[in-house]
Coordinates of N, CA and C in Angstrom, one line a residue:
X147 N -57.4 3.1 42.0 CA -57.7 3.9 40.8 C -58.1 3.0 39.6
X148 N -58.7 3.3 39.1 CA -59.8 2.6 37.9 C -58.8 2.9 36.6
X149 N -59.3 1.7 36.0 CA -58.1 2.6 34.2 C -58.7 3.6 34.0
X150 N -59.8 4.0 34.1 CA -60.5 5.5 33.2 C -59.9 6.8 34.1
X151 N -59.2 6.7 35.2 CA -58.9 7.5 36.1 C -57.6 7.8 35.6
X152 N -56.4 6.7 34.5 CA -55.4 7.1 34.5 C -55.0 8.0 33.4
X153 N -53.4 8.1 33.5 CA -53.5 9.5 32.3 C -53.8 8.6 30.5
X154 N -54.7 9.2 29.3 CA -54.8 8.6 28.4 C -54.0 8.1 27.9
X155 N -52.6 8.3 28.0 CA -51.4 7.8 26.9 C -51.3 6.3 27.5
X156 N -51.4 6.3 28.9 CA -51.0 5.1 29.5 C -52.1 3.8 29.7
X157 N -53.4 4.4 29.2 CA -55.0 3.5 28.8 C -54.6 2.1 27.7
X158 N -54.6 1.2 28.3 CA -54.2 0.5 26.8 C -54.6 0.5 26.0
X159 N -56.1 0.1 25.9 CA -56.7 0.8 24.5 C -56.2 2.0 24.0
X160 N -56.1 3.0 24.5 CA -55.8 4.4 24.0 C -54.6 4.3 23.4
X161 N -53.4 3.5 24.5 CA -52.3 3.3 23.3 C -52.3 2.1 22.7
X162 N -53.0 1.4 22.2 CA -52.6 0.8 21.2 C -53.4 1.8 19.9
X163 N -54.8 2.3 20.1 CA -54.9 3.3 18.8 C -54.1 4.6 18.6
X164 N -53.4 5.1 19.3 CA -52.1 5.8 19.4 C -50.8 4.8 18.9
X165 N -50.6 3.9 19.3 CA -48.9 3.7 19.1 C -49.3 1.9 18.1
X166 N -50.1 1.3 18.1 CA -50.6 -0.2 17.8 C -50.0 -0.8 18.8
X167 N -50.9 -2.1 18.6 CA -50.4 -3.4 19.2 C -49.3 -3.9 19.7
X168 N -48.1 -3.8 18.7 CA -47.1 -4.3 19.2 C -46.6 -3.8 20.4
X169 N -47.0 -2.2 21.0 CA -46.3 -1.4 21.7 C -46.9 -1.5 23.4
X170 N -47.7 -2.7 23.1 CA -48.2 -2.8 24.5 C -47.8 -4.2 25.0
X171 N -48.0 -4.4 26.5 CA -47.2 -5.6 26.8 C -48.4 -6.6 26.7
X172 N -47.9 -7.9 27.4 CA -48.9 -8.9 27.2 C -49.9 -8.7 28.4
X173 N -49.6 -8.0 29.3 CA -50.8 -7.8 30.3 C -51.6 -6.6 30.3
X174 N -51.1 -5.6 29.2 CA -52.2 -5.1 28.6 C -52.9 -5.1 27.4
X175 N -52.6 -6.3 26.9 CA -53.4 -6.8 25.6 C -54.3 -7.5 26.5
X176 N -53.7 -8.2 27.1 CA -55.4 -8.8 28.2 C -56.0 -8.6 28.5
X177 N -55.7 -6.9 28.9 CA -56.8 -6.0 30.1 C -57.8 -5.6 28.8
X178 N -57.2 -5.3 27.6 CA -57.8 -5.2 26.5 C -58.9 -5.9 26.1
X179 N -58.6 -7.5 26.3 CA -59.5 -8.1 26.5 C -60.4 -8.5 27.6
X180 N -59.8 -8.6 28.4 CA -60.7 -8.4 29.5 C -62.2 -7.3 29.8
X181 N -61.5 -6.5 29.7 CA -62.3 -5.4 29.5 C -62.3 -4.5 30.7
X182 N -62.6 -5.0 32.2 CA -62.6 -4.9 33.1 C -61.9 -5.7 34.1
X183 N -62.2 -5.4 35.6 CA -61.2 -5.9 36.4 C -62.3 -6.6 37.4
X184 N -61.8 -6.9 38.6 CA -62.7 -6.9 40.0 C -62.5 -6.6 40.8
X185 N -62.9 -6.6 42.0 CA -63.0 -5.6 43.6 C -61.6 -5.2 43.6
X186 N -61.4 -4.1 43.7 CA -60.2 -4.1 44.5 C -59.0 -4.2 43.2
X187 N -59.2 -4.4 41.9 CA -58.7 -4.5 40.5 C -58.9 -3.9 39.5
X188 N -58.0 -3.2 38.6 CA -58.1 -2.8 37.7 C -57.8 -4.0 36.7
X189 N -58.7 -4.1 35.4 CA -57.7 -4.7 34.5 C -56.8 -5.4 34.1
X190 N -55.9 -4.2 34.6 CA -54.4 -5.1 33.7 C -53.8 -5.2 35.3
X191 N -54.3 -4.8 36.7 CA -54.1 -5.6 37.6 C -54.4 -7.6 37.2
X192 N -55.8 -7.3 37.1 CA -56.0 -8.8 37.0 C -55.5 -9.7 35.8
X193 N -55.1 -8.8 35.0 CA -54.2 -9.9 33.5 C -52.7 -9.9 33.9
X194 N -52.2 -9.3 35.6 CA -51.0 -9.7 35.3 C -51.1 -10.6 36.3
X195 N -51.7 -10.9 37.2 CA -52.6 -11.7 37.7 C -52.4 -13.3 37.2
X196 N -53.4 -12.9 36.4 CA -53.6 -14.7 35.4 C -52.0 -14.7 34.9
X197 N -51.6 -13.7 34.3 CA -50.1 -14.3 33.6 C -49.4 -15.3 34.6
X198 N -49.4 -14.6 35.6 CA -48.4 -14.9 36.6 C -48.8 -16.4 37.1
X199 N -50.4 -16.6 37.3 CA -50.6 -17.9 37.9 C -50.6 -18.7 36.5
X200 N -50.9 -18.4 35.6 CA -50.4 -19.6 34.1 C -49.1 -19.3 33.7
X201 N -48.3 -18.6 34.0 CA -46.9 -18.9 33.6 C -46.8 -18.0 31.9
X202 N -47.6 -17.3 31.3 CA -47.1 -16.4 30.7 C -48.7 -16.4 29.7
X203 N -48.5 -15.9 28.4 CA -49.5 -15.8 27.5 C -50.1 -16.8 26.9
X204 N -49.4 -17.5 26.6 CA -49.9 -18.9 25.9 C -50.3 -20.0 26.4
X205 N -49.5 -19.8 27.5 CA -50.9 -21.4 28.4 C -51.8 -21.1 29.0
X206 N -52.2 -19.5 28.9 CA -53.5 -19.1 29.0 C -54.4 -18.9 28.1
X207 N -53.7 -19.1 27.0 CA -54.9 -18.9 25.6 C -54.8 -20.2 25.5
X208 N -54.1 -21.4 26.0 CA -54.2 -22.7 25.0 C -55.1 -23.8 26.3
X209 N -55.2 -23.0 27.5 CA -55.9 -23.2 28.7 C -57.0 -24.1 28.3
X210 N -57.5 -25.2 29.1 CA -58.6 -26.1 28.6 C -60.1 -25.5 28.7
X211 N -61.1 -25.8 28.8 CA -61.6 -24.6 29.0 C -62.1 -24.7 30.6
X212 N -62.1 -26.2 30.9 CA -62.3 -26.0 32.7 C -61.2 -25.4 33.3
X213 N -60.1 -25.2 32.9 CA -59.1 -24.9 33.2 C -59.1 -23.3 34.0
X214 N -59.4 -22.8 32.2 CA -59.8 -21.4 31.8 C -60.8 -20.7 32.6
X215 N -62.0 -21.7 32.7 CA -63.0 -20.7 33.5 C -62.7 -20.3 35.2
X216 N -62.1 -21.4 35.3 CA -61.6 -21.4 37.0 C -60.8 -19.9 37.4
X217 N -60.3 -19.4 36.4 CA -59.5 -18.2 36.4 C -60.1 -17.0 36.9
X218 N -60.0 -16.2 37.9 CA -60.6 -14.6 38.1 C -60.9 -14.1 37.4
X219 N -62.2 -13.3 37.1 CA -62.4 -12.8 36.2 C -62.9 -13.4 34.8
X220 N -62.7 -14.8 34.6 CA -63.0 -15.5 33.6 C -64.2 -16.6 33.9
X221 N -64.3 -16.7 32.6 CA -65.7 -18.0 32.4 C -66.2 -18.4 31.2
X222 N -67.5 -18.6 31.0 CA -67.7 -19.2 29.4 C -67.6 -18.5 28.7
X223 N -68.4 -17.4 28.9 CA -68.6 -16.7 27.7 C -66.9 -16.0 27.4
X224 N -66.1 -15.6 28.3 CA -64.8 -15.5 27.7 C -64.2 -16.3 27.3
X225 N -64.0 -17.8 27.3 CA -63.5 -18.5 26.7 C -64.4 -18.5 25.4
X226 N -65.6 -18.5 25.1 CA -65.9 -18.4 23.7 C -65.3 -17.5 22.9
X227 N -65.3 -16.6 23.6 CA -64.8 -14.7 22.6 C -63.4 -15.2 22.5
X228 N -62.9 -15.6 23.7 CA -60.9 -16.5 23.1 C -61.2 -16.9 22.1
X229 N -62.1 -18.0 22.1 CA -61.8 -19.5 20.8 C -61.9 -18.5 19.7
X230 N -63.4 -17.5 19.7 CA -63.5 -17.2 18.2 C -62.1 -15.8 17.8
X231 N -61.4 -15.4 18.9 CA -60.7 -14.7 18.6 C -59.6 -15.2 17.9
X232 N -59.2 -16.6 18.4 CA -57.8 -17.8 17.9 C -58.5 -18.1 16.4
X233 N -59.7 -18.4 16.0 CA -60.3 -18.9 15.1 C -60.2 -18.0 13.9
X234 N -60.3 -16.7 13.8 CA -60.0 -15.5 13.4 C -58.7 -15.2 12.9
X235 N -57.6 -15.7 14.2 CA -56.5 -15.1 13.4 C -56.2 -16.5 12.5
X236 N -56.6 -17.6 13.2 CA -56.4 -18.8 11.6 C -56.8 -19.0 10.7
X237 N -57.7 -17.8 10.6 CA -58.9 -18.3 9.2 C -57.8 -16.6 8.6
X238 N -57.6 -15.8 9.3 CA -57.3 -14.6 8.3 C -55.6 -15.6 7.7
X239 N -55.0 -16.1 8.4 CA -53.6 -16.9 8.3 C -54.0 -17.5 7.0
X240 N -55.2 -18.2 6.6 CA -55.7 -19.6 5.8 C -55.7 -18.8 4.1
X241 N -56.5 -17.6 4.3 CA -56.9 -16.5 3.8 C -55.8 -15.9 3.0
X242 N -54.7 -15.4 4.1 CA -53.6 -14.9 3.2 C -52.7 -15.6 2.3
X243 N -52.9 -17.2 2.8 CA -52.1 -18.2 2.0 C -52.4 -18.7 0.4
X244 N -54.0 -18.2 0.4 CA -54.6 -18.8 -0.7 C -54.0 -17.7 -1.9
X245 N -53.7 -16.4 -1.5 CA -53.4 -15.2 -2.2 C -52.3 -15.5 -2.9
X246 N -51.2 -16.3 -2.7 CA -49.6 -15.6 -2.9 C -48.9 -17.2 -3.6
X247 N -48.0 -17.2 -4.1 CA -47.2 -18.2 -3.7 C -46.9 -18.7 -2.5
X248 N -46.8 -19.9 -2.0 CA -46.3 -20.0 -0.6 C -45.2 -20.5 -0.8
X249 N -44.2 -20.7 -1.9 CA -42.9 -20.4 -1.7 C -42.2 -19.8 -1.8
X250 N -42.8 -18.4 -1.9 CA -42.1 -17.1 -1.6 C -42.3 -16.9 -0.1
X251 N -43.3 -17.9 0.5 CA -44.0 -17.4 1.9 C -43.7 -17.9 2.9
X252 N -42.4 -18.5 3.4 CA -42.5 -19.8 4.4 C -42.7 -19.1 5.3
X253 N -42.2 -18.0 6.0 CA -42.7 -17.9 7.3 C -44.1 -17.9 7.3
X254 N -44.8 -16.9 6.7 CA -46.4 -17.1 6.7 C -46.7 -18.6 6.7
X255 N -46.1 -20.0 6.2 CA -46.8 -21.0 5.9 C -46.3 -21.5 7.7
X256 N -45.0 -21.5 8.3 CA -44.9 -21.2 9.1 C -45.9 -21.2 10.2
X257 N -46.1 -20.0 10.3 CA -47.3 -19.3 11.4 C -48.1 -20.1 11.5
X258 N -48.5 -20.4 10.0 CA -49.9 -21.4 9.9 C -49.9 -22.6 10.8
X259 N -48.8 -22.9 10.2 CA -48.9 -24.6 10.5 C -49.1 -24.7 12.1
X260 N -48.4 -23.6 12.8 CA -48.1 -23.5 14.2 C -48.9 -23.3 14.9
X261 N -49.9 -22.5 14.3 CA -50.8 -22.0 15.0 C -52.4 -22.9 14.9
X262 N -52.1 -24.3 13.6 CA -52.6 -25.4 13.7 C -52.4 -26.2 14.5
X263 N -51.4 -26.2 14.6 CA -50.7 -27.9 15.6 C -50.0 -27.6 16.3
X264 N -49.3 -26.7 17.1 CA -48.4 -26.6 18.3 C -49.3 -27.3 19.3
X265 N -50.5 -26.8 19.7 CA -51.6 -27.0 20.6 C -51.8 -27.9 20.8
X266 N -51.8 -29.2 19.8 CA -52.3 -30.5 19.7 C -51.8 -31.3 20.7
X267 N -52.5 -32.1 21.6 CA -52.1 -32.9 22.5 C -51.3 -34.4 22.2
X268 N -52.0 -34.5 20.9 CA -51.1 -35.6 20.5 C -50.7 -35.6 18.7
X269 N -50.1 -36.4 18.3 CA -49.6 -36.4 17.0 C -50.5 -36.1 15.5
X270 N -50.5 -35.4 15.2 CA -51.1 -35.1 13.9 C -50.4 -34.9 12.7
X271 N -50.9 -35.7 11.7 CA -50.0 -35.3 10.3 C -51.1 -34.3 9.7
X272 N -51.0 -33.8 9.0 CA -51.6 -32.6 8.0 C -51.1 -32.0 6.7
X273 N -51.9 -32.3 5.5 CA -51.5 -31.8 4.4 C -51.8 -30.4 3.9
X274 N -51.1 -29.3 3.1 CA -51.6 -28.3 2.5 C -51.6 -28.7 1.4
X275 N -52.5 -28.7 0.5 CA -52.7 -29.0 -1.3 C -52.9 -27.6 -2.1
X276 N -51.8 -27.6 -2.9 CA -51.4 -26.3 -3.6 C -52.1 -26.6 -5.3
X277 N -51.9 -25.6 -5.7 CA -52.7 -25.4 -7.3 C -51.4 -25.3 -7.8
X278 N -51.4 -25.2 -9.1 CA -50.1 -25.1 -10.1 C -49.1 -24.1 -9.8
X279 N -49.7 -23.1 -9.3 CA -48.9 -21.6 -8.8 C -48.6 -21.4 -7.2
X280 N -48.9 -22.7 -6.7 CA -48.8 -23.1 -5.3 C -49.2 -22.1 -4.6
X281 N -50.8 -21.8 -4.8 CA -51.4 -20.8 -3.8 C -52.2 -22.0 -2.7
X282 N -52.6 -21.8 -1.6 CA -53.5 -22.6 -1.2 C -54.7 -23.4 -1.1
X283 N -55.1 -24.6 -1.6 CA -56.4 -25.1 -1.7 C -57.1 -25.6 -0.8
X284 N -56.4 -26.4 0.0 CA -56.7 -27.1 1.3 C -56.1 -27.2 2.4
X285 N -56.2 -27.2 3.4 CA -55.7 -27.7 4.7 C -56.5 -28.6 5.6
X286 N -56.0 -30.3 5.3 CA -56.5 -31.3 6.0 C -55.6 -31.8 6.9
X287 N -56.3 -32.3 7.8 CA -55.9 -32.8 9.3 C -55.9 -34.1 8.9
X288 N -55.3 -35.5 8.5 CA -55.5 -36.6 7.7 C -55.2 -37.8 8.7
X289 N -54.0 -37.5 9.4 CA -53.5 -39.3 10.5 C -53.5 -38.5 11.7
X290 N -54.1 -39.3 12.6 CA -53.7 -38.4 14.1 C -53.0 -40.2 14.8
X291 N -52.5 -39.9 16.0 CA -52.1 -40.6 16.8 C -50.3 -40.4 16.3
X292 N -49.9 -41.8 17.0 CA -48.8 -41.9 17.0 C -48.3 -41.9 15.4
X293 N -47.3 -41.0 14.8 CA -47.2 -41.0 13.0 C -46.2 -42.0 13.0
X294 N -46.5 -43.1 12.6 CA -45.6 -43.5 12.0 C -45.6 -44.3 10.5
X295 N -44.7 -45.3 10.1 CA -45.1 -45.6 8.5 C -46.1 -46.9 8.7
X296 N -46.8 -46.9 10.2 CA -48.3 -47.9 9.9 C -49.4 -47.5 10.2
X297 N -49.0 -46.2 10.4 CA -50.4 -44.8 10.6 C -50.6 -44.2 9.5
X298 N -49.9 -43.5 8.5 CA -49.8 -43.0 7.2 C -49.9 -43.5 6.2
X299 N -51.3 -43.2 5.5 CA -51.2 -44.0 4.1 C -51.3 -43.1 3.3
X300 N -50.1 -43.9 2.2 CA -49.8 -42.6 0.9 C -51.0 -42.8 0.1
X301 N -51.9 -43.8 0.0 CA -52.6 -44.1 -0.8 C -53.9 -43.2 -0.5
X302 N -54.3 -42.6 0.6 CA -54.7 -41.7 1.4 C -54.9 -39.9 0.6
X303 N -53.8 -40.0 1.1 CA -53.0 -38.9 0.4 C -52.8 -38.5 -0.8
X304 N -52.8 -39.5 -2.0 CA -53.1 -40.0 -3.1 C -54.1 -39.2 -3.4
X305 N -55.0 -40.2 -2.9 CA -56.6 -39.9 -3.2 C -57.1 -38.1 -2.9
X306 N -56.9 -37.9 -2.1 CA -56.8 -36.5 -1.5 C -56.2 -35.9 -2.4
X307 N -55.1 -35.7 -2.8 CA -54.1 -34.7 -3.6 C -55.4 -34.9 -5.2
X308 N -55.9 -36.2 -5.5 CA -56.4 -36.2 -7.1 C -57.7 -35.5 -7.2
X309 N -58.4 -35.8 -5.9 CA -59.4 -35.1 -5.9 C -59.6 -33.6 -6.0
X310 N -58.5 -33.3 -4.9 CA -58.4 -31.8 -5.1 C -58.0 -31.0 -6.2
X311 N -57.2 -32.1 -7.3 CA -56.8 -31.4 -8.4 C -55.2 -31.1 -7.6
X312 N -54.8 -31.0 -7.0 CA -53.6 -30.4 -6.8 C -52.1 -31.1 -7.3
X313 N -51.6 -29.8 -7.4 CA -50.2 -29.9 -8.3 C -49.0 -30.3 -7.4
X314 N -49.6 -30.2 -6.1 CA -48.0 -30.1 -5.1 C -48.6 -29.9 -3.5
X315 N -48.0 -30.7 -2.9 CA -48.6 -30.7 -1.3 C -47.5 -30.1 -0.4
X316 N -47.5 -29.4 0.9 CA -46.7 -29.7 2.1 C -47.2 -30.5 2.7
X317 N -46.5 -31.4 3.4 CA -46.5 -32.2 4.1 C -46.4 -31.9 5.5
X318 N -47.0 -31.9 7.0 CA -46.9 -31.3 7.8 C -47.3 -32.5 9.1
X319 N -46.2 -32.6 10.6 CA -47.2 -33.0 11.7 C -46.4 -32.2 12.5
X320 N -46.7 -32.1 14.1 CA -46.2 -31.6 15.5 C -45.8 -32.9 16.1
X321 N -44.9 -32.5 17.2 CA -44.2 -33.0 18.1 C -44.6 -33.2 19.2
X322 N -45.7 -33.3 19.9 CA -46.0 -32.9 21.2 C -45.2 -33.0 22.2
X323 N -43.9 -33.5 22.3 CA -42.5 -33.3 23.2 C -42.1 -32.0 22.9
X324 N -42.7 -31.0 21.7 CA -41.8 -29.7 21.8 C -40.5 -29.6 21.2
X325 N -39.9 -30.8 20.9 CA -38.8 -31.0 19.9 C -39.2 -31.5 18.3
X326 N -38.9 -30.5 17.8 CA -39.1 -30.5 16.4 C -38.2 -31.3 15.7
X327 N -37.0 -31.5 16.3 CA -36.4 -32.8 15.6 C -37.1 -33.3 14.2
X328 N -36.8 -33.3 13.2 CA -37.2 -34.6 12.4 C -36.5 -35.9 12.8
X329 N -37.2 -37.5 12.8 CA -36.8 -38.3 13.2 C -36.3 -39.3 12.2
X330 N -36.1 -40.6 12.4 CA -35.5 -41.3 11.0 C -37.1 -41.9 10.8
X331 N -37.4 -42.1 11.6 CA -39.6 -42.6 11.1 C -40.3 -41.1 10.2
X332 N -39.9 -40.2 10.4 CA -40.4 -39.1 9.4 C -39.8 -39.4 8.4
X333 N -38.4 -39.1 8.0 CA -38.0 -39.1 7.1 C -38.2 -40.6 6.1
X334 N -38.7 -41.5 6.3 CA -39.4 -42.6 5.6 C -40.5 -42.5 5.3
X335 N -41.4 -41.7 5.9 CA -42.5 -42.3 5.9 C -42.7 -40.4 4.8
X336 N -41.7 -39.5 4.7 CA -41.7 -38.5 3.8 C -41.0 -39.2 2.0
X337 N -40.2 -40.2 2.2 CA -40.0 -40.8 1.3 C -40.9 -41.6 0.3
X338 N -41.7 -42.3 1.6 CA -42.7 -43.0 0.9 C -44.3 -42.3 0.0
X339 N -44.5 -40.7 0.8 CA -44.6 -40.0 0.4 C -44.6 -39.6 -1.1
X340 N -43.7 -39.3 -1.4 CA -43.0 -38.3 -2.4 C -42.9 -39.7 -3.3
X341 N -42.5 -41.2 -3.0 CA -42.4 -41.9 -4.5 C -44.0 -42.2 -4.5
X342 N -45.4 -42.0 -3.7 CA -46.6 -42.0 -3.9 C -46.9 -40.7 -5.0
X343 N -46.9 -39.9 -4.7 CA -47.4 -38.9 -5.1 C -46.8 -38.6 -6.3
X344 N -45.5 -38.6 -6.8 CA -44.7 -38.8 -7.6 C -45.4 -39.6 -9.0
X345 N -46.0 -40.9 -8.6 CA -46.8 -41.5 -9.7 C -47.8 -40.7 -10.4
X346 N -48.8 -39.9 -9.6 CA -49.7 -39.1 -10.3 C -49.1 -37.7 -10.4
X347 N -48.2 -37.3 -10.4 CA -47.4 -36.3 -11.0 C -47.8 -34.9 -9.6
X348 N -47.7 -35.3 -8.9 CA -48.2 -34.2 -7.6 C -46.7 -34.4 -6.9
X349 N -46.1 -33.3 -6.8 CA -44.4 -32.5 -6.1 C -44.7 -32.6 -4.8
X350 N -44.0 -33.1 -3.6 CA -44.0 -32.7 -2.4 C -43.3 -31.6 -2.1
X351 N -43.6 -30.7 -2.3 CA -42.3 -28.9 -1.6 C -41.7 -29.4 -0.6
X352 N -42.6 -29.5 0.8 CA -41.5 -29.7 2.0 C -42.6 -30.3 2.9
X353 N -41.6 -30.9 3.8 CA -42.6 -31.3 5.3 C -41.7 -30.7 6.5
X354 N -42.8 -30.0 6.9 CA -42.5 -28.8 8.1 C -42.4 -29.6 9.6
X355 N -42.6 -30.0 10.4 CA -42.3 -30.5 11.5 C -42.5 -29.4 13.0
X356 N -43.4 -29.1 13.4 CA -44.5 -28.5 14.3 C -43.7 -28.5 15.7
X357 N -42.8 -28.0 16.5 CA -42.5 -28.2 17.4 C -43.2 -27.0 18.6
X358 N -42.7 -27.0 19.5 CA -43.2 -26.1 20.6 C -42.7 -24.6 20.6
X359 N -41.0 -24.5 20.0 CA -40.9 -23.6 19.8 C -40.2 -23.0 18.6
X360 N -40.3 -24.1 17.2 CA -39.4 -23.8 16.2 C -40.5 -25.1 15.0
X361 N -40.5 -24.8 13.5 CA -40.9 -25.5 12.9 C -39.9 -25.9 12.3
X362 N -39.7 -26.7 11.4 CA -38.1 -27.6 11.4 C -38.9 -27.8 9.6
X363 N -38.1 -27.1 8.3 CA -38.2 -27.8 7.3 C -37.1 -28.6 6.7
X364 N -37.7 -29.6 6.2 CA -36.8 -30.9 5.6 C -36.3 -30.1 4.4
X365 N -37.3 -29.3 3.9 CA -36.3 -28.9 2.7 C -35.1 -27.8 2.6
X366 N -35.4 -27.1 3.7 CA -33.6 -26.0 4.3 C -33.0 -27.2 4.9
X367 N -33.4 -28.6 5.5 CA -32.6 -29.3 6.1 C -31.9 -30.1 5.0
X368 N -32.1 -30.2 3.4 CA -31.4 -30.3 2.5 C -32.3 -32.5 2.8
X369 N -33.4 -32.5 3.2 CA -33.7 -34.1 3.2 C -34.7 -34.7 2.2
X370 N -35.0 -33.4 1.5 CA -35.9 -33.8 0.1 C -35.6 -34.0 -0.6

């Protein structure tokens, strides 16, 4: 039996414009995207399918794309419609940040950061550069590789924060072990930080720490 065969409440489309998104599971947000199924498959047959052979929702959206296309039912043109659909929710994320304070906003800054750099295969530092009212001005990707205090230059950062005009940075990298830990090489190289930026009168708020499944701030960790 085909989805168009079943009863409407139970259509995923149908219930998510009946009940929304949250109310449906991850293998019928798939079928959602998917659209269709193959021989012998409906749908959300074949999205529970892929779950099962990737191990859940996220190492299917974070899937490489040879990875991805190898999958039933999948190929390029779906991995394009993924990427722009991932691209989408980070630009609306980027979007809402510029609106508000973001220290009334950590989870939103949160989301952001995560859904920047959890993915990253290897080490990334990254600045947000805030305006006087600490709405959002920028989001740069600045040291990649291994972070430490001979990969980081404040002077760098400097330059970046003057340009921008900005009044106040977060400071941000991921873990690619998945442990968000802050380590004793973060916490120096956030020091050296903050007495850089400190000279041209630009505030460090916090440096977030990107793990697999938790963001770790130094400033609830009381290390600013």
């Amino acid at each position: 039996m085909s989805i168009a065969d079943w009863p409407a409440a139970e259509r995923p489309r149908e219930k998510l414009l009946e009940l929304g998104p949250k109310a449906l599971s991850d293998a019928e947000l798939l079928a959602i995207f998917l659209r269709v199924g193959c021989v012998g498959k409906s749908a959300v047959d074949l999205a529970r399918e892929l779950l099962q052979e990737y191990g859940g929702l996220r190492p299917l959206l974070e899937a490489s794309q040879s990875d991805f296309c190898k999958g039933l039912g999948l190929g390029s043109a779906k991995y394009a419609q993924l990427q722009a659909v991932l691209e989408m929710g980070r630009r609306h994320l980027s979007a809402s940040m510029k609106e508000g304070d973001l220290l009334t906003s950590p989870d939103l800054v949160r989301n952001y950061l995560s859904a920047q750099l959890r993915h990253q295969a290897q080490e990334v530092f990254a600045v947000l550069f805030l305006d006087n009212q600490h709405r959002l001005i920028a989001y740069e990707e600045m040291f990649f590789g291994t972070i430490d205090g001979a990969s980081v230059y404040p002077r760098e950062v400097v330059k970046k924060a003057l340009a921008k005009n900005a009044a106040a940075v977060i400071l941000s990298h991921n873990h690619p072990s998945g442990i968000a830990e802050p380590s004793q090489a973060d916490q120096r190289i956030t020091r050296r930080l903050q007495d850089a930026l400190q000279l041209v009168d630009v505030r460090v708020i916090d440096h977030m720490v990107v793990g697999d499944k938790e963001v770790i701030s130094f400033a609830e960790r009381g290390l600013l």
